[in-house]
PDB file of C-alpha atoms in Angstrom:
ATOM      1  CA  UNK A1296     -31.881 146.723  69.869  1.00  0.00           C
ATOM      2  CA  UNK A1297     -35.476 145.767  70.340  1.00  0.00           C
ATOM      3  CA  UNK A1298     -36.218 144.111  73.636  1.00  0.00           C
ATOM      4  CA  UNK A1299     -39.440 142.326  72.775  1.00  0.00           C
ATOM      5  CA  UNK A1300     -37.967 139.633  70.562  1.00  0.00           C
ATOM      6  CA  UNK A1301     -41.095 139.938  68.399  1.00  0.00           C
ATOM      7  CA  UNK A1302     -38.896 139.839  65.304  1.00  0.00           C
ATOM      8  CA  UNK A1303     -35.424 138.614  64.491  1.00  0.00           C
ATOM      9  CA  UNK A1304     -32.741 139.355  61.932  1.00  0.00           C
ATOM     10  CA  UNK A1305     -32.068 136.589  59.412  1.00  0.00           C
ATOM     11  CA  UNK A1306     -28.354 136.628  58.534  1.00  0.00           C
ATOM     12  CA  UNK A1307     -27.462 134.571  55.440  1.00  0.00           C
ATOM     13  CA  UNK A1308     -23.821 133.765  54.634  1.00  0.00           C
ATOM     14  CA  UNK A1309     -22.888 132.935  51.056  1.00  0.00           C
ATOM     15  CA  UNK A1310     -19.920 132.841  48.699  1.00  0.00           C
ATOM     16  CA  UNK A1311     -19.187 132.558  44.980  1.00  0.00           C
ATOM     17  CA  UNK A1312     -18.546 128.827  44.768  1.00  0.00           C
ATOM     18  CA  UNK A1313     -19.813 128.579  41.180  1.00  0.00           C
ATOM     19  CA  UNK A1314     -19.482 130.598  37.978  1.00  0.00           C
ATOM     20  CA  UNK A1315     -23.088 129.699  37.158  1.00  0.00           C
ATOM     21  CA  UNK A1316     -24.626 131.332  40.239  1.00  0.00           C
ATOM     22  CA  UNK A1317     -27.889 129.461  39.757  1.00  0.00           C
ATOM     23  CA  UNK A1318     -26.056 126.436  41.173  1.00  0.00           C
ATOM     24  CA  UNK A1319     -25.456 128.247  44.478  1.00  0.00           C
ATOM     25  CA  UNK A1320     -28.427 127.059  46.586  1.00  0.00           C
ATOM     26  CA  UNK A1321     -29.050 130.280  48.544  1.00  0.00           C
ATOM     27  CA  UNK A1322     -32.552 130.807  47.090  1.00  0.00           C
ATOM     28  CA  UNK A1323     -33.645 127.299  48.041  1.00  0.00           C
ATOM     29  CA  UNK A1324     -32.196 127.729  51.547  1.00  0.00           C
ATOM     30  CA  UNK A1325     -33.988 131.016  52.244  1.00  0.00           C
ATOM     31  CA  UNK A1326     -37.257 129.686  50.837  1.00  0.00           C
ATOM     32  CA  UNK A1327     -36.899 126.615  53.071  1.00  0.00           C
ATOM     33  CA  UNK A1328     -36.412 128.845  56.122  1.00  0.00           C
ATOM     34  CA  UNK A1329     -39.508 130.930  55.328  1.00  0.00           C
ATOM     35  CA  UNK A1330     -41.583 127.810  54.597  1.00  0.00           C
ATOM     36  CA  UNK A1331     -40.627 126.464  58.028  1.00  0.00           C
ATOM     37  CA  UNK A1332     -40.877 129.600  60.183  1.00  0.00           C
ATOM     38  CA  UNK A1333     -42.839 132.135  58.122  1.00  0.00           C
ATOM     39  CA  UNK A1334     -41.841 135.584  56.925  1.00  0.00           C
ATOM     40  CA  UNK A1335     -43.489 137.781  59.551  1.00  0.00           C
ATOM     41  CA  UNK A1336     -40.975 136.843  62.215  1.00  0.00           C
ATOM     42  CA  UNK A1337     -38.082 138.356  60.197  1.00  0.00           C
ATOM     43  CA  UNK A1338     -37.559 142.111  60.549  1.00  0.00           C
ATOM     44  CA  UNK A1339     -34.990 142.045  57.739  1.00  0.00           C
ATOM     45  CA  UNK A1340     -32.741 139.596  55.947  1.00  0.00           C
ATOM     46  CA  UNK A1341     -29.068 140.482  55.631  1.00  0.00           C
ATOM     47  CA  UNK A1342     -26.846 138.674  53.119  1.00  0.00           C
ATOM     48  CA  UNK A1343     -23.084 138.495  53.608  1.00  0.00           C
ATOM     49  CA  UNK A1344     -21.317 137.423  50.395  1.00  0.00           C
ATOM     50  CA  UNK A1345     -17.693 136.331  50.218  1.00  0.00           C
ATOM     51  CA  UNK A1346     -16.580 136.680  46.561  1.00  0.00           C
ATOM     52  CA  UNK A1347     -14.153 133.737  46.821  1.00  0.00           C
ATOM     53  CA  UNK A1348     -13.228 131.633  45.024  1.00  0.00           C
ATOM     54  CA  UNK A1349     -14.746 132.943  41.747  1.00  0.00           C
ATOM     55  CA  UNK A1350     -14.673 136.706  42.223  1.00  0.00           C
ATOM     56  CA  UNK A1351     -16.148 137.568  38.839  1.00  0.00           C
ATOM     57  CA  UNK A1352     -19.359 135.826  39.917  1.00  0.00           C
ATOM     58  CA  UNK A1353     -19.984 138.294  42.743  1.00  0.00           C
ATOM     59  CA  UNK A1354     -22.114 140.778  40.828  1.00  0.00           C
ATOM     60  CA  UNK A1355     -24.235 138.067  39.201  1.00  0.00           C
ATOM     61  CA  UNK A1356     -24.734 136.425  42.595  1.00  0.00           C
ATOM     62  CA  UNK A1357     -25.721 139.743  44.174  1.00  0.00           C
ATOM     63  CA  UNK A1358     -28.215 140.465  41.381  1.00  0.00           C
ATOM     64  CA  UNK A1359     -29.773 137.010  41.626  1.00  0.00           C
ATOM     65  CA  UNK A1360     -30.296 137.436  45.367  1.00  0.00           C
ATOM     66  CA  UNK A1361     -31.857 140.860  44.787  1.00  0.00           C
ATOM     67  CA  UNK A1362     -34.237 139.447  42.182  1.00  0.00           C
ATOM     68  CA  UNK A1363     -35.572 136.526  44.195  1.00  0.00           C
ATOM     69  CA  UNK A1364     -35.641 138.252  47.584  1.00  0.00           C
ATOM     70  CA  UNK A1365     -37.368 141.511  46.603  1.00  0.00           C
ATOM     71  CA  UNK A1366     -40.896 140.013  46.988  1.00  0.00           C
ATOM     72  CA  UNK A1367     -39.945 138.369  50.304  1.00  0.00           C
ATOM     73  CA  UNK A1368     -39.414 141.466  52.434  1.00  0.00           C
ATOM     74  CA  UNK A1369     -36.703 143.945  53.528  1.00  0.00           C
ATOM     75  CA  UNK A1370     -33.123 142.871  52.823  1.00  0.00           C
ATOM     76  CA  UNK A1371     -29.611 144.169  52.287  1.00  0.00           C
ATOM     77  CA  UNK A1372     -26.393 142.708  50.909  1.00  0.00           C
ATOM     78  CA  UNK A1373     -22.839 143.144  52.225  1.00  0.00           C
ATOM     79  CA  UNK A1374     -19.478 142.248  50.686  1.00  0.00           C
ATOM     80  CA  UNK A1375     -17.292 140.247  53.068  1.00  0.00           C
ATOM     81  CA  UNK A1376     -13.867 138.629  53.309  1.00  0.00           C
ATOM     82  CA  UNK A1377     -14.740 135.141  54.499  1.00  0.00           C
ATOM     83  CA  UNK A1378     -17.309 133.492  56.759  1.00  0.00           C
ATOM     84  CA  UNK A1379     -15.840 134.584  60.108  1.00  0.00           C
ATOM     85  CA  UNK A1380     -15.560 138.178  58.852  1.00  0.00           C
ATOM     86  CA  UNK A1381     -19.219 138.123  57.783  1.00  0.00           C
ATOM     87  CA  UNK A1382     -20.326 136.410  60.989  1.00  0.00           C
ATOM     88  CA  UNK A1383     -18.647 139.079  63.100  1.00  0.00           C
ATOM     89  CA  UNK A1384     -20.125 141.840  60.953  1.00  0.00           C
ATOM     90  CA  UNK A1385     -23.594 140.301  61.271  1.00  0.00           C
ATOM     91  CA  UNK A1386     -23.446 140.635  65.065  1.00  0.00           C
ATOM     92  CA  UNK A1387     -22.296 144.241  64.879  1.00  0.00           C
ATOM     93  CA  UNK A1388     -25.077 145.158  62.425  1.00  0.00           C
ATOM     94  CA  UNK A1389     -27.966 143.230  64.034  1.00  0.00           C
ATOM     95  CA  UNK A1390     -30.567 145.593  65.499  1.00  0.00           C
ATOM     96  CA  UNK A1391     -32.794 142.868  66.966  1.00  0.00           C
ATOM     97  CA  UNK A1392     -32.204 141.015  70.207  1.00  0.00           C
ATOM     98  CA  UNK A1393     -32.080 137.635  68.448  1.00  0.00           C
ATOM     99  CA  UNK A1394     -30.666 136.683  65.071  1.00  0.00           C
ATOM    100  CA  UNK A1395     -30.810 133.505  63.001  1.00  0.00           C
ATOM    101  CA  UNK A1396     -27.431 132.587  61.470  1.00  0.00           C
ATOM    102  CA  UNK A1397     -27.825 130.617  58.229  1.00  0.00           C
ATOM    103  CA  UNK A1398     -25.235 129.484  55.693  1.00  0.00           C
ATOM    104  CA  UNK A1399     -26.491 129.264  52.131  1.00  0.00           C
ATOM    105  CA  UNK A1400     -26.724 125.492  51.681  1.00  0.00           C
ATOM    106  CA  UNK A1401     -29.279 124.057  54.125  1.00  0.00           C
ATOM    107  CA  UNK A1402     -32.827 122.739  54.008  1.00  0.00           C
ATOM    108  CA  UNK A1403     -35.185 122.568  56.998  1.00  0.00           C
ATOM    109  CA  UNK A1404     -37.213 119.467  57.812  1.00  0.00           C
ATOM    110  CA  UNK A1405     -40.314 121.471  58.755  1.00  0.00           C
ATOM    111  CA  UNK A1406     -42.487 118.558  60.044  1.00  0.00           C
ATOM    112  CA  UNK A1407     -39.849 117.837  62.708  1.00  0.00           C
ATOM    113  CA  UNK A1408     -39.514 121.473  63.827  1.00  0.00           C
ATOM    114  CA  UNK A1409     -42.600 121.787  65.988  1.00  0.00           C
ATOM    115  CA  UNK A1410     -41.947 125.166  67.561  1.00  0.00           C
ATOM    116  CA  UNK A1411     -42.065 128.686  66.170  1.00  0.00           C
ATOM    117  CA  UNK A1412     -39.263 131.210  66.428  1.00  0.00           C
ATOM    118  CA  UNK A1413     -41.289 132.909  69.183  1.00  0.00           C
ATOM    119  CA  UNK A1414     -41.344 129.585  71.105  1.00  0.00           C
ATOM    120  CA  UNK A1415     -37.607 129.129  70.624  1.00  0.00           C
ATOM    121  CA  UNK A1416     -36.809 132.657  71.779  1.00  0.00           C
ATOM    122  CA  UNK A1417     -38.987 132.163  74.885  1.00  0.00           C
ATOM    123  CA  UNK A1418     -37.131 128.927  75.655  1.00  0.00           C
ATOM    124  CA  UNK A1419     -33.729 130.561  75.194  1.00  0.00           C
ATOM    125  CA  UNK A1420     -34.727 133.357  77.555  1.00  0.00           C
ATOM    126  CA  UNK A1421     -36.040 130.928  80.167  1.00  0.00           C
ATOM    127  CA  UNK A1422     -32.888 128.784  80.055  1.00  0.00           C
ATOM    128  CA  UNK A1423     -30.271 131.494  79.632  1.00  0.00           C
ATOM    129  CA  UNK A1424     -29.318 129.938  76.272  1.00  0.00           C
ATOM    130  CA  UNK A1425     -27.515 132.211  73.809  1.00  0.00           C
ATOM    131  CA  UNK A1426     -26.889 129.651  71.018  1.00  0.00           C
ATOM    132  CA  UNK A1427     -29.604 127.193  69.941  1.00  0.00           C
ATOM    133  CA  UNK A1428     -28.869 125.109  66.868  1.00  0.00           C
ATOM    134  CA  UNK A1429     -30.500 122.520  64.677  1.00  0.00           C
ATOM    135  CA  UNK A1430     -28.776 119.216  64.017  1.00  0.00           C
ATOM    136  CA  UNK A1431     -28.004 117.556  60.678  1.00  0.00           C
ATOM    137  CA  UNK A1432     -27.661 114.199  62.457  1.00  0.00           C
ATOM    138  CA  UNK A1433     -29.747 112.301  64.990  1.00  0.00           C
ATOM    139  CA  UNK A1434     -29.354 113.902  68.426  1.00  0.00           C
ATOM    140  CA  UNK A1435     -26.827 111.516  69.948  1.00  0.00           C
ATOM    141  CA  UNK A1436     -23.404 111.684  71.535  1.00  0.00           C
ATOM    142  CA  UNK A1437     -20.628 111.860  68.937  1.00  0.00           C
ATOM    143  CA  UNK A1438     -17.263 113.544  68.473  1.00  0.00           C
ATOM    144  CA  UNK A1439     -19.120 116.724  67.501  1.00  0.00           C
ATOM    145  CA  UNK A1440     -21.832 116.475  70.173  1.00  0.00           C
ATOM    146  CA  UNK A1441     -20.396 115.604  73.565  1.00  0.00           C
ATOM    147  CA  UNK A1442     -21.718 115.698  77.126  1.00  0.00           C
ATOM    148  CA  UNK A1443     -25.339 116.072  76.039  1.00  0.00           C
ATOM    149  CA  UNK A1444     -27.820 116.842  78.790  1.00  0.00           C
ATOM    150  CA  UNK A1445     -31.565 116.644  78.201  1.00  0.00           C
ATOM    151  CA  UNK A1446     -33.584 119.591  79.424  1.00  0.00           C
ATOM    152  CA  UNK A1447     -36.640 121.665  78.540  1.00  0.00           C
ATOM    153  CA  UNK A1448     -37.421 125.355  78.777  1.00  0.00           C
ATOM    154  CA  UNK A1449     -40.813 126.954  78.069  1.00  0.00           C
ATOM    155  CA  UNK A1450     -42.000 123.497  76.880  1.00  0.00           C
ATOM    156  CA  UNK A1451     -39.272 123.282  74.217  1.00  0.00           C
ATOM    157  CA  UNK A1452     -37.124 120.118  74.553  1.00  0.00           C
ATOM    158  CA  UNK A1453     -33.412 120.627  73.966  1.00  0.00           C
ATOM    159  CA  UNK A1454     -29.979 119.286  74.802  1.00  0.00           C
ATOM    160  CA  UNK A1455     -27.379 121.314  76.608  1.00  0.00           C
ATOM    161  CA  UNK A1456     -23.973 120.901  74.971  1.00  0.00           C
ATOM    162  CA  UNK A1457     -20.533 122.515  75.363  1.00  0.00           C
ATOM    163  CA  UNK A1458     -20.037 122.499  71.567  1.00  0.00           C
ATOM    164  CA  UNK A1459     -21.121 125.195  69.132  1.00  0.00           C
ATOM    165  CA  UNK A1460     -21.566 124.723  65.405  1.00  0.00           C
ATOM    166  CA  UNK A1461     -22.317 126.757  62.299  1.00  0.00           C
ATOM    167  CA  UNK A1462     -25.299 124.535  61.560  1.00  0.00           C
ATOM    168  CA  UNK A1463     -28.354 126.846  61.331  1.00  0.00           C
ATOM    169  CA  UNK A1464     -28.787 128.466  64.741  1.00  0.00           C
ATOM    170  CA  UNK A1465     -30.360 131.252  66.776  1.00  0.00           C
ATOM    171  CA  UNK A1466     -28.169 133.558  68.844  1.00  0.00           C
ATOM    172  CA  UNK A1467     -28.789 136.139  71.549  1.00  0.00           C
ATOM    173  CA  UNK A1468     -27.091 139.154  69.990  1.00  0.00           C
ATOM    174  CA  UNK A1469     -26.286 141.184  73.157  1.00  0.00           C
ATOM    175  CA  UNK A1470     -24.483 138.198  74.706  1.00  0.00           C
ATOM    176  CA  UNK A1471     -22.406 137.733  71.565  1.00  0.00           C
ATOM    177  CA  UNK A1472     -21.556 141.455  71.627  1.00  0.00           C
ATOM    178  CA  UNK A1473     -20.493 141.375  75.249  1.00  0.00           C
ATOM    179  CA  UNK A1474     -18.838 137.964  75.593  1.00  0.00           C
ATOM    180  CA  UNK A1475     -18.009 136.228  72.333  1.00  0.00           C
ATOM    181  CA  UNK A1476     -17.377 138.809  69.601  1.00  0.00           C
ATOM    182  CA  UNK A1477     -13.673 139.095  70.428  1.00  0.00           C
ATOM    183  CA  UNK A1478     -13.268 135.304  70.060  1.00  0.00           C
ATOM    184  CA  UNK A1479     -14.407 135.229  66.424  1.00  0.00           C
ATOM    185  CA  UNK A1480     -11.300 135.339  64.239  1.00  0.00           C
ATOM    186  CA  UNK A1481     -11.695 136.510  60.601  1.00  0.00           C
ATOM    187  CA  UNK A1482      -8.087 135.467  59.902  1.00  0.00           C
ATOM    188  CA  UNK A1483      -9.042 131.782  60.187  1.00  0.00           C
ATOM    189  CA  UNK A1484     -10.475 130.311  56.995  1.00  0.00           C
ATOM    190  CA  UNK A1485     -13.975 129.011  56.361  1.00  0.00           C
ATOM    191  CA  UNK A1486     -15.944 128.156  59.505  1.00  0.00           C
ATOM    192  CA  UNK A1487     -12.919 127.608  61.768  1.00  0.00           C
ATOM    193  CA  UNK A1488     -12.781 131.208  62.932  1.00  0.00           C
ATOM    194  CA  UNK A1489     -16.274 130.798  64.381  1.00  0.00           C
ATOM    195  CA  UNK A1490     -16.856 127.135  65.266  1.00  0.00           C
ATOM    196  CA  UNK A1491     -13.468 126.178  66.672  1.00  0.00           C
ATOM    197  CA  UNK A1492     -13.027 129.476  68.486  1.00  0.00           C
ATOM    198  CA  UNK A1493     -16.386 129.103  70.244  1.00  0.00           C
ATOM    199  CA  UNK A1494     -16.123 125.464  71.327  1.00  0.00           C
ATOM    200  CA  UNK A1495     -16.597 124.925  75.032  1.00  0.00           C
ATOM    201  CA  UNK A1496     -18.224 128.290  75.734  1.00  0.00           C
ATOM    202  CA  UNK A1497     -21.277 127.849  78.009  1.00  0.00           C
ATOM    203  CA  UNK A1498     -25.039 128.129  77.427  1.00  0.00           C
ATOM    204  CA  UNK A1499     -25.241 126.289  74.101  1.00  0.00           C
ATOM    205  CA  UNK A1500     -28.047 123.908  73.149  1.00  0.00           C
ATOM    206  CA  UNK A1501     -29.411 121.682  70.382  1.00  0.00           C
ATOM    207  CA  UNK A1502     -33.089 121.616  69.440  1.00  0.00           C
ATOM    208  CA  UNK A1503     -34.954 118.417  70.379  1.00  0.00           C
ATOM    209  CA  UNK A1504     -34.467 115.561  72.876  1.00  0.00           C
ATOM    210  CA  UNK A1505     -31.978 112.689  72.694  1.00  0.00           C
ATOM    211  CA  UNK A1506     -32.381 110.451  69.618  1.00  0.00           C
ATOM    212  CA  UNK A1507     -34.489 113.079  67.840  1.00  0.00           C
ATOM    213  CA  UNK A1508     -34.126 112.830  64.025  1.00  0.00           C
ATOM    214  CA  UNK A1509     -32.133 115.336  61.976  1.00  0.00           C
ATOM    215  CA  UNK A1510     -34.046 118.602  61.602  1.00  0.00           C
ATOM    216  CA  UNK A1511     -31.895 120.002  58.781  1.00  0.00           C
ATOM    217  CA  UNK A1512     -30.227 118.666  55.642  1.00  0.00           C
ATOM    218  CA  UNK A1513     -26.956 119.920  54.183  1.00  0.00           C
ATOM    219  CA  UNK A1514     -27.132 120.834  50.484  1.00  0.00           C
ATOM    220  CA  UNK A1515     -23.387 121.372  50.152  1.00  0.00           C
ATOM    221  CA  UNK A1516     -22.771 124.479  48.047  1.00  0.00           C
ATOM    222  CA  UNK A1517     -19.069 123.636  47.661  1.00  0.00           C
ATOM    223  CA  UNK A1518     -19.453 119.931  46.932  1.00  0.00           C
ATOM    224  CA  UNK A1519     -17.995 120.117  43.423  1.00  0.00           C
ATOM    225  CA  UNK A1520     -15.001 122.116  44.648  1.00  0.00           C
ATOM    226  CA  UNK A1521     -14.426 119.673  47.509  1.00  0.00           C
ATOM    227  CA  UNK A1522     -14.421 116.735  45.101  1.00  0.00           C
ATOM    228  CA  UNK A1523     -11.991 118.517  42.778  1.00  0.00           C
ATOM    229  CA  UNK A1524      -9.747 119.368  45.712  1.00  0.00           C
ATOM    230  CA  UNK A1525      -9.552 115.723  46.752  1.00  0.00           C
ATOM    231  CA  UNK A1526      -8.948 114.553  43.193  1.00  0.00           C
ATOM    232  CA  UNK A1527      -6.240 117.105  42.339  1.00  0.00           C
ATOM    233  CA  UNK A1528      -4.555 117.339  45.725  1.00  0.00           C
ATOM    234  CA  UNK A1529      -4.377 120.474  47.848  1.00  0.00           C
ATOM    235  CA  UNK A1530      -1.232 122.122  46.334  1.00  0.00           C
ATOM    236  CA  UNK A1531      -2.454 121.762  42.735  1.00  0.00           C
ATOM    237  CA  UNK A1532      -6.015 122.763  43.606  1.00  0.00           C
ATOM    238  CA  UNK A1533      -4.877 125.877  45.499  1.00  0.00           C
ATOM    239  CA  UNK A1534      -2.570 126.884  42.636  1.00  0.00           C
ATOM    240  CA  UNK A1535      -5.401 126.579  40.097  1.00  0.00           C
ATOM    241  CA  UNK A1536      -7.711 128.671  42.298  1.00  0.00           C
ATOM    242  CA  UNK A1537      -5.100 131.397  42.916  1.00  0.00           C
ATOM    243  CA  UNK A1538      -4.035 131.563  39.277  1.00  0.00           C
ATOM    244  CA  UNK A1539      -7.595 131.921  37.992  1.00  0.00           C
ATOM    245  CA  UNK A1540      -7.296 128.772  35.871  1.00  0.00           C
ATOM    246  CA  UNK A1541     -10.134 127.041  37.763  1.00  0.00           C
ATOM    247  CA  UNK A1542     -12.400 130.046  37.286  1.00  0.00           C
ATOM    248  CA  UNK A1543     -11.602 130.127  33.565  1.00  0.00           C
ATOM    249  CA  UNK A1544     -12.400 126.404  33.266  1.00  0.00           C
ATOM    250  CA  UNK A1545     -15.735 126.861  35.045  1.00  0.00           C
ATOM    251  CA  UNK A1546     -16.566 129.853  32.840  1.00  0.00           C
ATOM    252  CA  UNK A1547     -15.782 127.852  29.695  1.00  0.00           C
ATOM    253  CA  UNK A1548     -17.976 125.019  30.939  1.00  0.00           C
ATOM    254  CA  UNK A1549     -20.837 127.449  31.668  1.00  0.00           C
ATOM    255  CA  UNK A1550     -20.465 129.076  28.225  1.00  0.00           C
ATOM    256  CA  UNK A1551     -20.543 125.737  26.407  1.00  0.00           C
ATOM    257  CA  UNK A1552     -23.583 124.538  28.359  1.00  0.00           C
ATOM    258  CA  UNK A1553     -25.478 127.705  27.472  1.00  0.00           C
ATOM    259  CA  UNK A1554     -24.526 127.372  23.814  1.00  0.00           C
ATOM    260  CA  UNK A1555     -25.666 123.775  23.804  1.00  0.00           C
ATOM    261  CA  UNK A1556     -28.840 124.568  25.714  1.00  0.00           C
ATOM    262  CA  UNK A1557     -27.908 122.458  28.740  1.00  0.00           C
ATOM    263  CA  UNK A1558     -27.442 125.185  31.352  1.00  0.00           C
TER     264      UNK A1558
END
């Protein structure tokens, strides 16, 4: 691993939540990251794609990522078996001292992020912070953000917190290797195997002081599936996913929209 911290690895976690892969907002998310922090800071971008729930979309999703990212710099793509599996793999593969962990459905509020990645890394080093995240809500005490303590390192204001989150965040890779890798559980679905397993571990922080506005916005890549799940009920929804009926319905919808020129 490089010791200078001059560059980081950008790890992007995605899945196949749509048959029409253009609806998966990974391109917009990566472009938002680069618009906020620049491209030069990233040594390479590594995509981790879970093929669930629509497995036949995997190849189209992979090709779309390849097409839009080729002009942006070095990248690679890995097949995974869920978010926690990919998250663990990202730590094992990272060759830089710091890595940015980014799910595929976020946008950065660049005017409110007033420090570069270099500034953030310097602050993490100064404060012994190994997880620094951005907040999708105002920085205030809530059930997700408890025991907040204002502090500042290397002129970067932040809040110490005992809670970790999969909101976009920077990590110190060697610390995750040595202390936290064994806690990440790929057997737990979605983000639970990372977030819930890493709650209450020390040296976590949130960017910005108390009452600072949200620095990121969630562009939920699974919103349509969530709404369907609530409408149909969990047993019916899970059966339709497992049987392939939901995928067939989405494919038929995509086909008809293309035929009608509405895709």
